[in-house]
PDB file of C-alpha atoms in Angstrom:
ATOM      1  CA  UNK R   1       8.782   0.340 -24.900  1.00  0.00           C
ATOM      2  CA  UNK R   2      12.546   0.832 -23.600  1.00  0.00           C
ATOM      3  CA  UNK R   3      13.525   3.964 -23.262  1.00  0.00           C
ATOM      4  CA  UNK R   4      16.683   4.944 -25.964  1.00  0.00           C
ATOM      5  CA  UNK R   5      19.638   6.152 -24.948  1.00  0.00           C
ATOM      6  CA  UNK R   6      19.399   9.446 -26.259  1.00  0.00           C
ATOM      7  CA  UNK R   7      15.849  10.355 -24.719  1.00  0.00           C
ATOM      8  CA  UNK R   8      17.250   9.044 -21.565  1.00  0.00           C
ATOM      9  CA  UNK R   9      20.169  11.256 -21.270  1.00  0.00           C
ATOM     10  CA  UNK R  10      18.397  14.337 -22.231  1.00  0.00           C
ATOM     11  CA  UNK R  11      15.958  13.452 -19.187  1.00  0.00           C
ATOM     12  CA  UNK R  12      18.839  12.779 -16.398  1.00  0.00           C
ATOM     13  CA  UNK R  13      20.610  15.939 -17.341  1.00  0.00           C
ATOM     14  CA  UNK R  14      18.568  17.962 -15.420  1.00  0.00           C
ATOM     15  CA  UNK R  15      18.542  16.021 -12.604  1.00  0.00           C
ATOM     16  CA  UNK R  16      22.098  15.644 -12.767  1.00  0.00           C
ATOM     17  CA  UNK R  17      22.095  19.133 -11.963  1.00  0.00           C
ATOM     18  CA  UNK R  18      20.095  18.862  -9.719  1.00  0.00           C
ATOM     19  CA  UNK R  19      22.025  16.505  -7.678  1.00  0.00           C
ATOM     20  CA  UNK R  20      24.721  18.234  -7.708  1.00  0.00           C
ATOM     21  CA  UNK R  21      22.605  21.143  -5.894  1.00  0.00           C
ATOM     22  CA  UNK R  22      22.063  18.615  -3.751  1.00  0.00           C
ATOM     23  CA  UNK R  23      25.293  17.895  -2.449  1.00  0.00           C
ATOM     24  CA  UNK R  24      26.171  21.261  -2.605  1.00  0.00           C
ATOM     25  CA  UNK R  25      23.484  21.615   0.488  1.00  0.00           C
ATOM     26  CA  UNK R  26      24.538  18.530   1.647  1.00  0.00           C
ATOM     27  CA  UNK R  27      28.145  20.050   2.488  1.00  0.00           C
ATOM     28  CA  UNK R  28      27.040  23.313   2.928  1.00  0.00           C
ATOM     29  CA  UNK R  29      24.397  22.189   5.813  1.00  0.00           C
ATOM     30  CA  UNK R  30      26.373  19.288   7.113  1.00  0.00           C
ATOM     31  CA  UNK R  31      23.775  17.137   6.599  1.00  0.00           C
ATOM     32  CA  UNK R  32      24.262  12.999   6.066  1.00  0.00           C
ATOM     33  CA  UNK R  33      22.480  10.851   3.441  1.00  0.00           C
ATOM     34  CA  UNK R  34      22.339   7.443   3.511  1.00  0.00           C
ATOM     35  CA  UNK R  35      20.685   5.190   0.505  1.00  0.00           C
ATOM     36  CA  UNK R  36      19.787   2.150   0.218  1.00  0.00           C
ATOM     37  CA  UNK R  37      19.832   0.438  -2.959  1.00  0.00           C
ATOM     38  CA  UNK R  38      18.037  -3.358  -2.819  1.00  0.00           C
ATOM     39  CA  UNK R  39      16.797  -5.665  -5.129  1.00  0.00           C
ATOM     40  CA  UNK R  40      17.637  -9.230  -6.869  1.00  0.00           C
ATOM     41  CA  UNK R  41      20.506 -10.058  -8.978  1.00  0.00           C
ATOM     42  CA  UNK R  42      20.436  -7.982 -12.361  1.00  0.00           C
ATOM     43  CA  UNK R  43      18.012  -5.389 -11.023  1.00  0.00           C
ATOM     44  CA  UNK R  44      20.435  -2.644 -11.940  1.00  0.00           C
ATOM     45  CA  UNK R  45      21.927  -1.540  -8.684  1.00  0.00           C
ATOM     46  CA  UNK R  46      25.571  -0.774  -9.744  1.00  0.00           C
ATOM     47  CA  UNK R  47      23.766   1.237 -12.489  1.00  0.00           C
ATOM     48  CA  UNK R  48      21.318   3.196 -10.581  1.00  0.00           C
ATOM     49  CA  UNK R  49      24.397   4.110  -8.047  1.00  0.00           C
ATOM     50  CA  UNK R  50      26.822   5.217 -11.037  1.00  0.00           C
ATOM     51  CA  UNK R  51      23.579   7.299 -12.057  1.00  0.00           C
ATOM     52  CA  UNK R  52      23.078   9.126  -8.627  1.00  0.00           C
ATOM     53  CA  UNK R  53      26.914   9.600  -8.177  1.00  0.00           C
ATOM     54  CA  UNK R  54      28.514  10.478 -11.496  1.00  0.00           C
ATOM     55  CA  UNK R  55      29.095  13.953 -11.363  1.00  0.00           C
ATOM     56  CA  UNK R  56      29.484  14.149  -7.233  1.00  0.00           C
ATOM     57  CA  UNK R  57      32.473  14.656  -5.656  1.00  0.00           C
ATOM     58  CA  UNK R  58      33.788  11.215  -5.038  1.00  0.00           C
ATOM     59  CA  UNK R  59      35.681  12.476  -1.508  1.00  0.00           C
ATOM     60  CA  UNK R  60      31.768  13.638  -0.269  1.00  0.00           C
ATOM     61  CA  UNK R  61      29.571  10.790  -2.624  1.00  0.00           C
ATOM     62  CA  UNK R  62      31.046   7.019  -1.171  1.00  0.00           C
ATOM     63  CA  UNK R  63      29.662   4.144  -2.563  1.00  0.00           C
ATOM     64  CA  UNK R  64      29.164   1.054   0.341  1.00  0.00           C
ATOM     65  CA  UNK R  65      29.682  -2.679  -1.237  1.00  0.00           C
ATOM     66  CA  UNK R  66      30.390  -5.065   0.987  1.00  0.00           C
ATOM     67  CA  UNK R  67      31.876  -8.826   0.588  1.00  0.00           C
ATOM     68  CA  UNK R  68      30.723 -11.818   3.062  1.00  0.00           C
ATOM     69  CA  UNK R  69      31.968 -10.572   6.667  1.00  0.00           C
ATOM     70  CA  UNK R  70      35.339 -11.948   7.773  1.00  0.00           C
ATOM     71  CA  UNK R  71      35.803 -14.281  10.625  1.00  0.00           C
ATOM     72  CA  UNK R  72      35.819 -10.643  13.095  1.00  0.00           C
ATOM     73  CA  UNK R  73      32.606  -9.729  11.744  1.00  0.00           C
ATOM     74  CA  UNK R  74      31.018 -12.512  12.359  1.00  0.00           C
ATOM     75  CA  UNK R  75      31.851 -12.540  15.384  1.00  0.00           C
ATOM     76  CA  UNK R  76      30.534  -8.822  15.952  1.00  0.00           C
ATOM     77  CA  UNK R  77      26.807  -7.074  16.550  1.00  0.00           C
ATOM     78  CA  UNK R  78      25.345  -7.760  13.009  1.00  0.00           C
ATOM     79  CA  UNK R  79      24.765  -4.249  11.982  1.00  0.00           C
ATOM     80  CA  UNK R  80      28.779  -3.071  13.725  1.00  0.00           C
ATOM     81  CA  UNK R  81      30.612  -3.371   9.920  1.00  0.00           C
ATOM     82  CA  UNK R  82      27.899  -1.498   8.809  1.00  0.00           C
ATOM     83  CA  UNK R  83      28.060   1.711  10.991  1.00  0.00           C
ATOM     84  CA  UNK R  84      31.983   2.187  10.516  1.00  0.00           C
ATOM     85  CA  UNK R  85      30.764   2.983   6.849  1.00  0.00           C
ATOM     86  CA  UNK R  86      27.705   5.735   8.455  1.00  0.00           C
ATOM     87  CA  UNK R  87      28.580   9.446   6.696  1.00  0.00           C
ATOM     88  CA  UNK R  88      29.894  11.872   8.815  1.00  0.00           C
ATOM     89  CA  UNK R  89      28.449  16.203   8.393  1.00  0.00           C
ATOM     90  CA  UNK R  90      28.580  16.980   4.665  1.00  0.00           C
ATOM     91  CA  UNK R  91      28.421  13.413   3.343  1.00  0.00           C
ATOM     92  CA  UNK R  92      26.870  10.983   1.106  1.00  0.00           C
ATOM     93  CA  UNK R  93      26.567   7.249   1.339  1.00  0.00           C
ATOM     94  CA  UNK R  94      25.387   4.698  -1.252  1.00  0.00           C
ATOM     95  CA  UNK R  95      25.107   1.490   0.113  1.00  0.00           C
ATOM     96  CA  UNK R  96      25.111  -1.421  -2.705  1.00  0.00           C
ATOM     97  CA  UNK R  97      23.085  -4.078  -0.739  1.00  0.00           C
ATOM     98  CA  UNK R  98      23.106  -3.118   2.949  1.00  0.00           C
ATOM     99  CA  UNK R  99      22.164  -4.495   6.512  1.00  0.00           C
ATOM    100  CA  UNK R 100      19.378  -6.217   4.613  1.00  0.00           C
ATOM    101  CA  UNK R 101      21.238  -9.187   3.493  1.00  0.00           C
ATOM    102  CA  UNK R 102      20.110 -11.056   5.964  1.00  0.00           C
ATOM    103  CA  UNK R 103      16.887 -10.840   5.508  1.00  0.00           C
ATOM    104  CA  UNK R 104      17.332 -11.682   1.704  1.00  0.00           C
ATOM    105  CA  UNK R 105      20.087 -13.721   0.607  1.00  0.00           C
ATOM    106  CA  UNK R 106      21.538 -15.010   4.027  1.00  0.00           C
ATOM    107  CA  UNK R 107      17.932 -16.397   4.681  1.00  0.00           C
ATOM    108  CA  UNK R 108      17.640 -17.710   1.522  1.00  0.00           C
ATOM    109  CA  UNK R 109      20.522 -19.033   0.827  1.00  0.00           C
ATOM    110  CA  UNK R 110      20.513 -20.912   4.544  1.00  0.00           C
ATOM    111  CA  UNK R 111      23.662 -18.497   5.212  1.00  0.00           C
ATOM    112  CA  UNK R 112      21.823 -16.943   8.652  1.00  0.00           C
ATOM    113  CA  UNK R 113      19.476 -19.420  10.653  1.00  0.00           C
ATOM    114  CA  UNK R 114      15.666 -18.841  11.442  1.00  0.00           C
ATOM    115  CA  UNK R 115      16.358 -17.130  14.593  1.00  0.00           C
ATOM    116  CA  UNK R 116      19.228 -14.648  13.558  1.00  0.00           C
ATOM    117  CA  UNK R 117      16.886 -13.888  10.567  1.00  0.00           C
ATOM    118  CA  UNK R 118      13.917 -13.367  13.140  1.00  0.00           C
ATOM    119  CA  UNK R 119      16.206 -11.147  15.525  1.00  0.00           C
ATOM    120  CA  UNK R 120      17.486  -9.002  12.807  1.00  0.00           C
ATOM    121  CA  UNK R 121      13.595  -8.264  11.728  1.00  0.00           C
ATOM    122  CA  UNK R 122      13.193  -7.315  15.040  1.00  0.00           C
ATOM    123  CA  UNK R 123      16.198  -5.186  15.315  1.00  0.00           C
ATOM    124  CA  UNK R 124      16.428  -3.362  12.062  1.00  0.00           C
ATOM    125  CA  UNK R 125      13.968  -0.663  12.484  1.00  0.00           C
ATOM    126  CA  UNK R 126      15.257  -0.192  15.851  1.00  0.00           C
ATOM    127  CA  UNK R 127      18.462   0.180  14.292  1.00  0.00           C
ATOM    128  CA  UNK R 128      16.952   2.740  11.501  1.00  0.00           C
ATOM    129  CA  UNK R 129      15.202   4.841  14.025  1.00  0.00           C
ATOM    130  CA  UNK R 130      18.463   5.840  15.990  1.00  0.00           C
ATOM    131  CA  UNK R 131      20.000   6.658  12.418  1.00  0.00           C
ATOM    132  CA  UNK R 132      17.150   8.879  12.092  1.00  0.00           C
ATOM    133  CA  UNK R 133      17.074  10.617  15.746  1.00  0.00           C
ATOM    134  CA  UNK R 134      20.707  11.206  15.032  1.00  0.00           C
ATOM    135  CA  UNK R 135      19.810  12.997  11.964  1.00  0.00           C
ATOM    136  CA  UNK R 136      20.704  10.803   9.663  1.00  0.00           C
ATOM    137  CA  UNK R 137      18.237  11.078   6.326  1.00  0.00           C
ATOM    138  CA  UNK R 138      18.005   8.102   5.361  1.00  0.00           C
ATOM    139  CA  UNK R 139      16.137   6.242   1.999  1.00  0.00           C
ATOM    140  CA  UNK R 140      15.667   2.715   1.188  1.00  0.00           C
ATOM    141  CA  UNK R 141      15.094   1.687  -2.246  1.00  0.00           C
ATOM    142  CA  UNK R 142      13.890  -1.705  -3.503  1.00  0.00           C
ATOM    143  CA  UNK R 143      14.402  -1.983  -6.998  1.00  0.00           C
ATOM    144  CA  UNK R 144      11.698  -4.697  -8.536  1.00  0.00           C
ATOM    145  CA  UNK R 145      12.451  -6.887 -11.703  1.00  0.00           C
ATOM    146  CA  UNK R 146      10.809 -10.048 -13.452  1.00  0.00           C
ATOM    147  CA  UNK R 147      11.828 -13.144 -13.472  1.00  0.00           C
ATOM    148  CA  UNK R 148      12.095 -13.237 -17.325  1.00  0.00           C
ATOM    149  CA  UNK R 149      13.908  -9.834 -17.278  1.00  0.00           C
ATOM    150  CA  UNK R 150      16.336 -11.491 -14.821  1.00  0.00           C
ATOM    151  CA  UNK R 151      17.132 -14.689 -16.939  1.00  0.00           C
ATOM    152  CA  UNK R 152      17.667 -12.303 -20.180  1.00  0.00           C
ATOM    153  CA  UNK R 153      20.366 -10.569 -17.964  1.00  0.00           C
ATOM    154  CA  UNK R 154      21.761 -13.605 -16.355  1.00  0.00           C
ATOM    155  CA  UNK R 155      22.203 -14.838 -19.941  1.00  0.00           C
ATOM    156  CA  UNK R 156      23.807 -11.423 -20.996  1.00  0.00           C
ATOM    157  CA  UNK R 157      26.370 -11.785 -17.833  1.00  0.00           C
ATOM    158  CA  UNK R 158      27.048 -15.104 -18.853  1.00  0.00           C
ATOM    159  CA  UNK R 159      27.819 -14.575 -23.071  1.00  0.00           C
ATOM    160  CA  UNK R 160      29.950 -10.841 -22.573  1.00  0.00           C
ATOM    161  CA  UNK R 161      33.500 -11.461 -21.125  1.00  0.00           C
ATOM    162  CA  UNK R 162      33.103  -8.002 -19.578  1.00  0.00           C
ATOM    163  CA  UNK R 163      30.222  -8.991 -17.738  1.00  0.00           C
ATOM    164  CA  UNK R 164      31.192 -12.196 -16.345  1.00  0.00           C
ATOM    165  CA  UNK R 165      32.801 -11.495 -13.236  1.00  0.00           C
ATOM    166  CA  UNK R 166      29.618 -10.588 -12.566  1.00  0.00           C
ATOM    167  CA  UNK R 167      27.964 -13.844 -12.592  1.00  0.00           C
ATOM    168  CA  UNK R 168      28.664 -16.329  -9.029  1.00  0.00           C
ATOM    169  CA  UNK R 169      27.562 -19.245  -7.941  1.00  0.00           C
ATOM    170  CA  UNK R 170      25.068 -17.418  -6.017  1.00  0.00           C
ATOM    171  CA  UNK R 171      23.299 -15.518  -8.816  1.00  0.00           C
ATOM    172  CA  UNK R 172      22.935 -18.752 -10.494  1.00  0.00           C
ATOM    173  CA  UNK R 173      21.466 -20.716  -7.293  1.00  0.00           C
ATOM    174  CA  UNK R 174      18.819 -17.415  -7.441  1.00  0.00           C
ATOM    175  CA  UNK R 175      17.427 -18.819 -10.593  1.00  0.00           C
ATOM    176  CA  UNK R 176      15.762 -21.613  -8.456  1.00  0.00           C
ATOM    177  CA  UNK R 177      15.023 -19.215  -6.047  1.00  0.00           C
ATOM    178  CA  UNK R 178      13.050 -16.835  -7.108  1.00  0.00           C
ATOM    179  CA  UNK R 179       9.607 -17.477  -5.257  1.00  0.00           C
ATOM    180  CA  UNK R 180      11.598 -17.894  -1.706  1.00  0.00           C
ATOM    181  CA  UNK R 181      13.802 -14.759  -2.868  1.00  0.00           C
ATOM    182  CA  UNK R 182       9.930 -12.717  -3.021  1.00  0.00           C
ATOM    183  CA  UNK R 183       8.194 -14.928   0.424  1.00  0.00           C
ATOM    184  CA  UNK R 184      11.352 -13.583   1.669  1.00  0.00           C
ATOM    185  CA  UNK R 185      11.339  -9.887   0.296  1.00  0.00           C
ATOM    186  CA  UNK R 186       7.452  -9.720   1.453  1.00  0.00           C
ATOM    187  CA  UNK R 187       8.285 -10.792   5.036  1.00  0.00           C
ATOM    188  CA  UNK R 188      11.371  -8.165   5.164  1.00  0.00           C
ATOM    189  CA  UNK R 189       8.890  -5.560   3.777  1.00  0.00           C
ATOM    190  CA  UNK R 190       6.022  -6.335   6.346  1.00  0.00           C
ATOM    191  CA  UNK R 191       8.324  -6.448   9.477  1.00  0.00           C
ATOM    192  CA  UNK R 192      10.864  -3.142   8.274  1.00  0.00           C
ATOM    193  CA  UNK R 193       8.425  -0.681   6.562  1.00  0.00           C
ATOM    194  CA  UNK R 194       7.682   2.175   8.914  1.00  0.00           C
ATOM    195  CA  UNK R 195       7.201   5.687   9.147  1.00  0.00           C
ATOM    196  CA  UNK R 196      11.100   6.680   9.605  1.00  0.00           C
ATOM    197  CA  UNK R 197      11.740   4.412   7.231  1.00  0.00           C
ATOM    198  CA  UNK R 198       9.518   3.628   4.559  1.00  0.00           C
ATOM    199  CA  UNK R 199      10.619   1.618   1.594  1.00  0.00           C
ATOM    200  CA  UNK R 200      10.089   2.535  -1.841  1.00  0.00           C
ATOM    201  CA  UNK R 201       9.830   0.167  -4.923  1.00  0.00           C
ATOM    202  CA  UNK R 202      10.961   1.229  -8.668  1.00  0.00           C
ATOM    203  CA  UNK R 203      10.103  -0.938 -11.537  1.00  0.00           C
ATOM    204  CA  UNK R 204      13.367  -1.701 -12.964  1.00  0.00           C
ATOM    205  CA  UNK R 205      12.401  -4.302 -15.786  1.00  0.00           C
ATOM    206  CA  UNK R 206      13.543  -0.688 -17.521  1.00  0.00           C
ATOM    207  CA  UNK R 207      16.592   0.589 -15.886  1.00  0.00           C
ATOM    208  CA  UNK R 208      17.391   3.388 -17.690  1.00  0.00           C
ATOM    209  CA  UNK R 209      13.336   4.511 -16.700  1.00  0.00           C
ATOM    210  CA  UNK R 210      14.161   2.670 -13.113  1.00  0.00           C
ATOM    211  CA  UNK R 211      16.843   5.216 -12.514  1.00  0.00           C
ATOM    212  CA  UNK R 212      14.825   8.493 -13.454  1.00  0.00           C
ATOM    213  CA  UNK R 213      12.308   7.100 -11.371  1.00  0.00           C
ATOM    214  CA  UNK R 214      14.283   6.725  -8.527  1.00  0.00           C
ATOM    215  CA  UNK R 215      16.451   9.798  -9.079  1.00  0.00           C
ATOM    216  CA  UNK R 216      13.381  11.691  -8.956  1.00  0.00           C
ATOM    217  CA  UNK R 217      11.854  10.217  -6.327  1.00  0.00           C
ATOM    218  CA  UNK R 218      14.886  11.021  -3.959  1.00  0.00           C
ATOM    219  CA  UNK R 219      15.050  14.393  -5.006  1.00  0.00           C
ATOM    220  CA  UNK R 220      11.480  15.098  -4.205  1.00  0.00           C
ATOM    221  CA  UNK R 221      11.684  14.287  -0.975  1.00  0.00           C
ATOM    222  CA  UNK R 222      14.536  16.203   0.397  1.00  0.00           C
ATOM    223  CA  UNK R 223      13.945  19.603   1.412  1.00  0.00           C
ATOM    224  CA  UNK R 224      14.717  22.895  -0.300  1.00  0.00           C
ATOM    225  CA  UNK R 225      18.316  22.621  -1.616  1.00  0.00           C
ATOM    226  CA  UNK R 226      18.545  24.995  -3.049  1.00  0.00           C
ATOM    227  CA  UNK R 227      22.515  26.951  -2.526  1.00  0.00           C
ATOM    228  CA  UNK R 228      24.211  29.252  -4.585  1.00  0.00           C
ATOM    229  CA  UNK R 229      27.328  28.220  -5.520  1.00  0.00           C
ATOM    230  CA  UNK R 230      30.042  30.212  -4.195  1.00  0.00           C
ATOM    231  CA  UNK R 231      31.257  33.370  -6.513  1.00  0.00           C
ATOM    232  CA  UNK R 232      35.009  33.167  -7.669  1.00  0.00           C
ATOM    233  CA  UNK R 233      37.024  35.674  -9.162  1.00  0.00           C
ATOM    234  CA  UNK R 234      38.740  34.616 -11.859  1.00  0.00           C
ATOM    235  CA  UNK R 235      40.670  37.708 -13.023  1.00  0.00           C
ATOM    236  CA  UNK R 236      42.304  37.496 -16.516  1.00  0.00           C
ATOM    237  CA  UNK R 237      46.623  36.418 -16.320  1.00  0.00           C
ATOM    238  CA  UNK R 238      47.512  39.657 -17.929  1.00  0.00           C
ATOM    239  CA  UNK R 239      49.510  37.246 -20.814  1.00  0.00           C
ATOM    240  CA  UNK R 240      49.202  34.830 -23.017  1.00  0.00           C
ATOM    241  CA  UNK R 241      48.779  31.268 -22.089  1.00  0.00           C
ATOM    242  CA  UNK R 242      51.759  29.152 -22.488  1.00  0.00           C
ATOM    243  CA  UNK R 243      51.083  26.215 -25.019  1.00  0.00           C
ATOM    244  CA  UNK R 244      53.404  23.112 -24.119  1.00  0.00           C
ATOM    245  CA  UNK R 245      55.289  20.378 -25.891  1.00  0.00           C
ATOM    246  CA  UNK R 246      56.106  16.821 -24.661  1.00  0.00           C
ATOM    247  CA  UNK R 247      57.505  15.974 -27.838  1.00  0.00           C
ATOM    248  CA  UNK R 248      57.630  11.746 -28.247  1.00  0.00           C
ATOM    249  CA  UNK R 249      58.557  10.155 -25.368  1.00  0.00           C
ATOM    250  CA  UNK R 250      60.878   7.041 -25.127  1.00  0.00           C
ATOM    251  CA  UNK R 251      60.190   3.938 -23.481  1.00  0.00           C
ATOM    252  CA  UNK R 252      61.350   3.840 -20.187  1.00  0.00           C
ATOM    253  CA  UNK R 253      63.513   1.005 -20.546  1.00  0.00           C
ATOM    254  CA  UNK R 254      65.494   3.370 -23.147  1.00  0.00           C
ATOM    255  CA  UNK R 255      66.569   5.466 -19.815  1.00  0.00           C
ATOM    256  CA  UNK R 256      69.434   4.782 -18.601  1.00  0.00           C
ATOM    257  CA  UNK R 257      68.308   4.024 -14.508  1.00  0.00           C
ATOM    258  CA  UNK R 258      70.675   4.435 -11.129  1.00  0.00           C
ATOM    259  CA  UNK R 259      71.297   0.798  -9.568  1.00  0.00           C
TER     260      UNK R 259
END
């Protein structure tokens, strides 16, 4: 059964909390986070990042979504666009699809050829372990739907006019896709999973369960965060607070404006 709004709320308000602890250490310590957030079209990635970054403090939580590299990226190191968006001390990064592109949607989709594909297999755990001698923490997330699950969302994209910028050529190209879309998830999977930089999988055929899953899961495995917030004195003004009045304010054309 889908989890209702309500019960799901109640449930992420703690955890809210505590990821705002979290970022809290994250400034005080100068640590950097990176997370990954994977998965197919529909799986709920935009809505498992709001989740995570709703009550952080958008100058220290960045959210990482990139379009299809420009003619200067492609002629660059694959991973190069990616590390100008790294987190400096006191930062966290979302990234909304990542480095792993090519080994989804670029293979796929015949975007990247066998042999870039087979190089950037090769490369990418290379690539993760000097994030992670640097000091970078860093979490990849895989976020697993149905194919059924996907079509009833495709569908929902398609009928809402607020959800139809979501929908591209791409996702619908996907829908023929699906079993080369997983061959090609299990290969990345095989050839990327390792001890610096394990994947995890969340069922998201449930999102709203998906992101207390997930939420929870990247909690967990940090390290003690917890950090007092800092004490401020907040001494009373001595008077009473001044109440203000706009009054109704005229359209601007009804000012009279300097040439």
């Amino acid at each position: 059964m889908a989890l209702k709004g309500k019960e799901y709320r109640k449930r992420l308000a703690p955890m809210t909390e505590e990821l705002v602890g979290m970022a809290r250490w994250v400034r005080v310590t100068g640590a950097r986070i990176v997370v990954l957030f994977e998965g197919r079209d529909t799986a709920g990635k935009g809505g498992a990042i709001r989740a995570v970054r709703d009550k952080l403090n958008p100058r220290q939580c960045r959210t990482v979504a990139l379009g299809k590299p420009t003619d200067a990226e492609r002629g660059q190191w694959y991973f190069q666009r990616y590390v100008d968006h790294l987190p400096t001390k006191g930062e966290i990064v979302l990234f909304d699809r990542s480095w792993y592109n090519r080994a989804g949607v670029e293979k796929v989709m015949g975007y990247a050829g066998e042999g870039e594909v087979e190089r950037f297999l090769e490369q990418a755990s290379v690539f993760e372990k000097l994030l992670t001698d640097a000091g970078i923490m860093l979490f990849k997330y895989w976020l697993t739907t149905d194919q059924a699950k996907q079509e009833e969302r495709l569908r929902e994209r398609l009928d809402d006019p607020l959800k139809r910028w979501k929908l591209s050529p791409v996702d619908l190209a996907a829908r023929e896709l699906y079993d080369a879309y997983t061959d090609a998830r299990e290969t990345m999977l095989r050839a990327t999973h390792t001890d610096h930089a394990p994947w995890t999988l969340v069922d998201f055929n449930d999102q709203k369960r998906g992101r207390l899953t997930l939420i929870r899961d990247l909690l967990d495995r940090l390290p003690d965060t917890r950090v007092d917030p800092p004490e401020i004195d907040f001494p009373e003004l001595g008077r009473e607070p001044v109440a203000e009045s706009y009054g109704v304010m005229a359209p601007i054309k009804d000012f009279p404006l300097d040439d």
